[in-house]
Amino acid sequence: MAILKIRKWGDPILKTRAAEITEVTEEIRRLAADLLDTMRSESGVGLAANQTGVGIRLFVAEVLKENGPAETYALVNPRLVFQSKQKETKEEGCLSFPGIYGKVERALDVEIEGKDLDGHSIRLRGHGLLARAFQHEMDHLDGIVFIERMGMAQRLLLKKTLAELASETRSRMKKASLKSG
Ligand code: ZN
């Protein structure tokens, strides 16, 4: 198990649609375990594989319960099959956008289908925070980030901070490629 490096806003992989997984292999299971470790180390509720530089359709999510064990999920090739008309607007954050939060409207209830880490088809239901996490992570796999789900006013407020983060990420990537090249 390992803590992976999380790609930040400005990295083009966050705007790239992730590829379908053809077979759930040991490598995929290992990556899912690493994604969980990484997500927990950052106190996140979800993490998509492409946020760690691996452009495949896999995400993990975990919601802590007040009483009882945490609900932990790892989904391969997830598809949204139901989205409630009832919406909820709440503040949201993203591990690829450290320190940046904004209000995002999401469906209150969703159902998703996909494969579990044994390659079996599953259908999951999410409500509230879990539904929000599912929608946020599935967006990541399509190359959509949460700021694109915010209202115009909210995005305008964050414009400068986002530009700074993107330019910081790009200069860090440039330095890394100079080092390796
Ligand atoms: Zn995110």
PDB file of C-alpha atoms and ligand atoms in Angstrom:
ATOM      1  CA  MET A   1       0.000   0.000   0.000  1.00  0.00           C
ATOM      2  CA  ALA A   2       1.159   3.475  -0.739  1.00  0.00           C
ATOM      3  CA  ILE A   3       0.222   7.106  -0.580  1.00  0.00           C
ATOM      4  CA  LEU A   4       0.042   8.428  -4.134  1.00  0.00           C
ATOM      5  CA  LYS A   5       0.751  11.931  -5.329  1.00  0.00           C
ATOM      6  CA  ILE A   6      -2.461  13.821  -6.091  1.00  0.00           C
ATOM      7  CA  ARG A   7      -2.563  15.781  -9.359  1.00  0.00           C
ATOM      8  CA  LYS A   8      -3.609  19.395  -8.896  1.00  0.00           C
ATOM      9  CA  TRP A   9      -5.645  21.801 -11.018  1.00  0.00           C
ATOM     10  CA  GLY A  10      -3.595  22.844 -14.056  1.00  0.00           C
ATOM     11  CA  ASP A  11      -2.591  19.240 -14.768  1.00  0.00           C
ATOM     12  CA  PRO A  12      -4.222  18.290 -18.103  1.00  0.00           C
ATOM     13  CA  ILE A  13      -5.106  14.780 -16.863  1.00  0.00           C
ATOM     14  CA  LEU A  14      -7.928  16.333 -14.795  1.00  0.00           C
ATOM     15  CA  LYS A  15      -9.561  17.520 -18.031  1.00  0.00           C
ATOM     16  CA  THR A  16      -9.114  14.197 -19.858  1.00  0.00           C
ATOM     17  CA  ARG A  17     -11.785  11.490 -20.030  1.00  0.00           C
ATOM     18  CA  ALA A  18     -10.514   8.319 -18.346  1.00  0.00           C
ATOM     19  CA  ALA A  19     -10.471   5.009 -20.250  1.00  0.00           C
ATOM     20  CA  GLU A  20     -12.759   1.997 -19.659  1.00  0.00           C
ATOM     21  CA  ILE A  21     -11.194  -0.844 -17.692  1.00  0.00           C
ATOM     22  CA  THR A  22     -11.355  -4.073 -19.697  1.00  0.00           C
ATOM     23  CA  GLU A  23     -10.503  -6.466 -16.869  1.00  0.00           C
ATOM     24  CA  VAL A  24     -10.344  -6.135 -13.095  1.00  0.00           C
ATOM     25  CA  THR A  25      -6.832  -7.368 -12.380  1.00  0.00           C
ATOM     26  CA  GLU A  26      -4.642  -7.569  -9.282  1.00  0.00           C
ATOM     27  CA  GLU A  27      -3.050  -4.318 -10.414  1.00  0.00           C
ATOM     28  CA  ILE A  28      -6.448  -2.586 -10.352  1.00  0.00           C
ATOM     29  CA  ARG A  29      -7.136  -3.947  -6.859  1.00  0.00           C
ATOM     30  CA  ARG A  30      -3.751  -2.685  -5.673  1.00  0.00           C
ATOM     31  CA  LEU A  31      -4.417   0.742  -7.155  1.00  0.00           C
ATOM     32  CA  ALA A  32      -7.838   0.860  -5.439  1.00  0.00           C
ATOM     33  CA  ALA A  33      -6.159   0.098  -2.081  1.00  0.00           C
ATOM     34  CA  ASP A  34      -3.610   2.866  -2.701  1.00  0.00           C
ATOM     35  CA  LEU A  35      -6.384   5.290  -3.681  1.00  0.00           C
ATOM     36  CA  LEU A  36      -8.142   4.541  -0.378  1.00  0.00           C
ATOM     37  CA  ASP A  37      -4.942   5.081   1.627  1.00  0.00           C
ATOM     38  CA  THR A  38      -4.285   8.325  -0.219  1.00  0.00           C
ATOM     39  CA  MET A  39      -7.861   9.557   0.213  1.00  0.00           C
ATOM     40  CA  ARG A  40      -7.825   8.762   3.950  1.00  0.00           C
ATOM     41  CA  SER A  41      -4.455  10.442   4.455  1.00  0.00           C
ATOM     42  CA  GLU A  42      -6.004  13.638   3.073  1.00  0.00           C
ATOM     43  CA  SER A  43      -9.340  13.147   4.903  1.00  0.00           C
ATOM     44  CA  GLY A  44     -11.215  13.049   1.593  1.00  0.00           C
ATOM     45  CA  VAL A  45     -14.554  11.336   0.932  1.00  0.00           C
ATOM     46  CA  GLY A  46     -13.659  10.211  -2.590  1.00  0.00           C
ATOM     47  CA  LEU A  47     -10.780   9.922  -5.043  1.00  0.00           C
ATOM     48  CA  ALA A  48     -10.722   9.060  -8.739  1.00  0.00           C
ATOM     49  CA  ALA A  49      -7.803   7.159 -10.311  1.00  0.00           C
ATOM     50  CA  ASN A  50      -7.058   9.948 -12.789  1.00  0.00           C
ATOM     51  CA  GLN A  51      -6.480  12.320  -9.859  1.00  0.00           C
ATOM     52  CA  THR A  52      -3.346  10.277  -9.189  1.00  0.00           C
ATOM     53  CA  GLY A  53      -2.245  10.241 -12.820  1.00  0.00           C
ATOM     54  CA  VAL A  54      -3.784   6.900 -13.859  1.00  0.00           C
ATOM     55  CA  GLY A  55      -6.373   7.603 -16.560  1.00  0.00           C
ATOM     56  CA  ILE A  56      -8.751   4.675 -15.959  1.00  0.00           C
ATOM     57  CA  ARG A  57     -12.386   4.507 -14.830  1.00  0.00           C
ATOM     58  CA  LEU A  58     -11.963   3.649 -11.168  1.00  0.00           C
ATOM     59  CA  PHE A  59     -12.849   5.587  -8.058  1.00  0.00           C
ATOM     60  CA  VAL A  60     -13.085   5.042  -4.332  1.00  0.00           C
ATOM     61  CA  ALA A  61     -15.382   6.722  -1.825  1.00  0.00           C
ATOM     62  CA  GLU A  62     -15.838   6.458   1.902  1.00  0.00           C
ATOM     63  CA  VAL A  63     -18.406   8.049   4.140  1.00  0.00           C
ATOM     64  CA  LEU A  64     -17.978   7.924   7.895  1.00  0.00           C
ATOM     65  CA  LYS A  65     -21.040   7.097   9.963  1.00  0.00           C
ATOM     66  CA  GLU A  66     -21.718   8.487  13.413  1.00  0.00           C
ATOM     67  CA  ASN A  67     -22.670   5.046  14.667  1.00  0.00           C
ATOM     68  CA  GLY A  68     -21.227   1.968  13.075  1.00  0.00           C
ATOM     69  CA  PRO A  69     -18.550   1.263  10.494  1.00  0.00           C
ATOM     70  CA  ALA A  70     -17.602   3.527   7.575  1.00  0.00           C
ATOM     71  CA  GLU A  71     -19.162   2.754   4.202  1.00  0.00           C
ATOM     72  CA  THR A  72     -16.358   2.123   1.745  1.00  0.00           C
ATOM     73  CA  TYR A  73     -16.765   1.766  -2.015  1.00  0.00           C
ATOM     74  CA  ALA A  74     -14.521   1.030  -4.987  1.00  0.00           C
ATOM     75  CA  LEU A  75     -16.183   1.203  -8.384  1.00  0.00           C
ATOM     76  CA  VAL A  76     -14.915   0.145 -11.794  1.00  0.00           C
ATOM     77  CA  ASN A  77     -16.494   1.624 -14.958  1.00  0.00           C
ATOM     78  CA  PRO A  78     -19.315   3.325 -13.004  1.00  0.00           C
ATOM     79  CA  ARG A  79     -22.436   4.610 -14.780  1.00  0.00           C
ATOM     80  CA  LEU A  80     -25.088   6.896 -13.372  1.00  0.00           C
ATOM     81  CA  VAL A  81     -28.436   5.112 -13.827  1.00  0.00           C
ATOM     82  CA  PHE A  82     -30.682   7.244 -11.634  1.00  0.00           C
ATOM     83  CA  GLN A  83     -30.569  10.829 -10.471  1.00  0.00           C
ATOM     84  CA  SER A  84     -33.343  12.283  -8.280  1.00  0.00           C
ATOM     85  CA  LYS A  85     -35.095  15.449  -9.353  1.00  0.00           C
ATOM     86  CA  GLN A  86     -34.611  16.666  -5.816  1.00  0.00           C
ATOM     87  CA  LYS A  87     -31.352  18.595  -5.586  1.00  0.00           C
ATOM     88  CA  GLU A  88     -29.227  19.810  -2.734  1.00  0.00           C
ATOM     89  CA  THR A  89     -26.747  22.691  -2.784  1.00  0.00           C
ATOM     90  CA  LYS A  90     -23.802  22.328  -0.433  1.00  0.00           C
ATOM     91  CA  GLU A  91     -20.240  23.407  -0.095  1.00  0.00           C
ATOM     92  CA  GLU A  92     -17.870  21.029  -1.833  1.00  0.00           C
ATOM     93  CA  GLY A  93     -14.107  20.624  -1.991  1.00  0.00           C
ATOM     94  CA  CYS A  94     -11.700  18.497  -4.020  1.00  0.00           C
ATOM     95  CA  LEU A  95      -8.280  17.034  -3.204  1.00  0.00           C
ATOM     96  CA  SER A  96      -7.017  18.372  -6.545  1.00  0.00           C
ATOM     97  CA  PHE A  97      -7.997  21.907  -5.451  1.00  0.00           C
ATOM     98  CA  PRO A  98      -6.460  22.281  -1.968  1.00  0.00           C
ATOM     99  CA  GLY A  99      -8.098  24.974   0.141  1.00  0.00           C
ATOM    100  CA  ILE A 100     -10.736  25.766  -2.496  1.00  0.00           C
ATOM    101  CA  TYR A 101     -14.416  25.323  -1.638  1.00  0.00           C
ATOM    102  CA  GLY A 102     -17.633  26.370  -3.291  1.00  0.00           C
ATOM    103  CA  LYS A 103     -21.337  25.649  -3.393  1.00  0.00           C
ATOM    104  CA  VAL A 104     -22.371  22.978  -5.890  1.00  0.00           C
ATOM    105  CA  GLU A 105     -25.861  21.702  -6.678  1.00  0.00           C
ATOM    106  CA  ARG A 106     -26.129  17.900  -6.909  1.00  0.00           C
ATOM    107  CA  ALA A 107     -28.921  15.350  -7.020  1.00  0.00           C
ATOM    108  CA  LEU A 108     -29.880  14.275  -3.484  1.00  0.00           C
ATOM    109  CA  ASP A 109     -30.186  10.603  -4.475  1.00  0.00           C
ATOM    110  CA  VAL A 110     -28.417   8.639  -7.174  1.00  0.00           C
ATOM    111  CA  GLU A 111     -27.998   5.066  -8.282  1.00  0.00           C
ATOM    112  CA  ILE A 112     -24.917   3.874 -10.061  1.00  0.00           C
ATOM    113  CA  GLU A 113     -23.929   0.647 -11.728  1.00  0.00           C
ATOM    114  CA  GLY A 114     -20.477  -0.717 -12.309  1.00  0.00           C
ATOM    115  CA  LYS A 115     -18.163  -3.509 -11.279  1.00  0.00           C
ATOM    116  CA  ASP A 116     -16.677  -4.243  -7.895  1.00  0.00           C
ATOM    117  CA  LEU A 117     -13.058  -5.288  -7.339  1.00  0.00           C
ATOM    118  CA  ASP A 118     -13.968  -8.931  -7.992  1.00  0.00           C
ATOM    119  CA  GLY A 119     -15.298  -7.977 -11.415  1.00  0.00           C
ATOM    120  CA  HIS A 120     -18.935  -8.558 -10.396  1.00  0.00           C
ATOM    121  CA  SER A 121     -21.667  -6.204 -11.572  1.00  0.00           C
ATOM    122  CA  ILE A 122     -23.092  -4.094  -8.780  1.00  0.00           C
ATOM    123  CA  ARG A 123     -25.697  -1.405  -8.342  1.00  0.00           C
ATOM    124  CA  LEU A 124     -25.292   1.124  -5.544  1.00  0.00           C
ATOM    125  CA  ARG A 125     -27.568   3.724  -4.075  1.00  0.00           C
ATOM    126  CA  GLY A 126     -26.286   6.936  -2.545  1.00  0.00           C
ATOM    127  CA  HIS A 127     -28.032   9.634  -0.557  1.00  0.00           C
ATOM    128  CA  GLY A 128     -26.820  13.049   0.565  1.00  0.00           C
ATOM    129  CA  LEU A 129     -23.044  13.163   1.058  1.00  0.00           C
ATOM    130  CA  LEU A 130     -22.519   9.746  -0.536  1.00  0.00           C
ATOM    131  CA  ALA A 131     -24.625  10.717  -3.578  1.00  0.00           C
ATOM    132  CA  ARG A 132     -22.562  13.908  -3.814  1.00  0.00           C
ATOM    133  CA  ALA A 133     -19.300  11.932  -3.642  1.00  0.00           C
ATOM    134  CA  PHE A 134     -20.490   9.519  -6.371  1.00  0.00           C
ATOM    135  CA  GLN A 135     -21.432  12.401  -8.688  1.00  0.00           C
ATOM    136  CA  HIS A 136     -18.197  14.286  -7.987  1.00  0.00           C
ATOM    137  CA  GLU A 137     -15.995  11.231  -8.658  1.00  0.00           C
ATOM    138  CA  MET A 138     -17.887  10.185 -11.785  1.00  0.00           C
ATOM    139  CA  ASP A 139     -17.443  13.699 -13.121  1.00  0.00           C
ATOM    140  CA  HIS A 140     -13.674  13.299 -12.591  1.00  0.00           C
ATOM    141  CA  LEU A 141     -13.688  10.191 -14.795  1.00  0.00           C
ATOM    142  CA  ASP A 142     -15.335  12.265 -17.553  1.00  0.00           C
ATOM    143  CA  GLY A 143     -12.754  15.040 -17.192  1.00  0.00           C
ATOM    144  CA  ILE A 144     -15.201  17.357 -15.414  1.00  0.00           C
ATOM    145  CA  VAL A 145     -14.152  19.129 -12.217  1.00  0.00           C
ATOM    146  CA  PHE A 146     -16.387  20.580  -9.498  1.00  0.00           C
ATOM    147  CA  ILE A 147     -15.686  24.223 -10.325  1.00  0.00           C
ATOM    148  CA  GLU A 148     -17.482  23.614 -13.639  1.00  0.00           C
ATOM    149  CA  ARG A 149     -20.602  22.703 -11.629  1.00  0.00           C
ATOM    150  CA  MET A 150     -20.523  25.962  -9.675  1.00  0.00           C
ATOM    151  CA  GLY A 151     -22.584  29.011 -10.494  1.00  0.00           C
ATOM    152  CA  MET A 152     -21.017  31.895 -12.402  1.00  0.00           C
ATOM    153  CA  ALA A 153     -20.810  34.169  -9.339  1.00  0.00           C
ATOM    154  CA  GLN A 154     -19.024  31.498  -7.328  1.00  0.00           C
ATOM    155  CA  ARG A 155     -16.559  30.823 -10.140  1.00  0.00           C
ATOM    156  CA  LEU A 156     -15.808  34.518 -10.524  1.00  0.00           C
ATOM    157  CA  LEU A 157     -14.982  34.750  -6.827  1.00  0.00           C
ATOM    158  CA  LEU A 158     -12.495  31.883  -7.196  1.00  0.00           C
ATOM    159  CA  LYS A 159     -11.040  32.993 -10.532  1.00  0.00           C
ATOM    160  CA  LYS A 160      -7.784  34.436  -9.208  1.00  0.00           C
ATOM    161  CA  THR A 161      -7.120  31.597  -6.746  1.00  0.00           C
ATOM    162  CA  LEU A 162      -7.751  29.026  -9.498  1.00  0.00           C
ATOM    163  CA  ALA A 163      -5.424  30.775 -11.925  1.00  0.00           C
ATOM    164  CA  GLU A 164      -2.703  30.860  -9.261  1.00  0.00           C
ATOM    165  CA  LEU A 165      -3.111  27.158  -8.490  1.00  0.00           C
ATOM    166  CA  ALA A 166      -3.005  26.250 -12.201  1.00  0.00           C
ATOM    167  CA  SER A 167       0.135  28.277 -12.843  1.00  0.00           C
ATOM    168  CA  GLU A 168       1.827  26.810  -9.740  1.00  0.00           C
ATOM    169  CA  THR A 169       0.967  23.281 -10.945  1.00  0.00           C
ATOM    170  CA  ARG A 170       2.262  23.979 -14.450  1.00  0.00           C
ATOM    171  CA  SER A 171       5.568  25.370 -13.226  1.00  0.00           C
ATOM    172  CA  ARG A 172       5.996  22.386 -10.875  1.00  0.00           C
ATOM    173  CA  MET A 173       5.310  19.995 -13.796  1.00  0.00           C
ATOM    174  CA  LYS A 174       7.780  21.865 -15.989  1.00  0.00           C
ATOM    175  CA  LYS A 175      10.514  21.605 -13.333  1.00  0.00           C
ATOM    176  CA  ALA A 176       9.806  17.879 -12.898  1.00  0.00           C
ATOM    177  CA  SER A 177      10.067  17.234 -16.639  1.00  0.00           C
ATOM    178  CA  LEU A 178      13.316  19.213 -16.876  1.00  0.00           C
ATOM    179  CA  LYS A 179      14.725  17.096 -14.065  1.00  0.00           C
ATOM    180  CA  SER A 180      13.725  13.818 -15.676  1.00  0.00           C
ATOM    181  CA  GLY A 181      14.694  14.927 -19.180  1.00  0.00           C
TER     182      GLY A 181
HETATM  183 ZN    ZN B   1     -12.376  15.896  -6.765  1.00  0.00          ZN
END
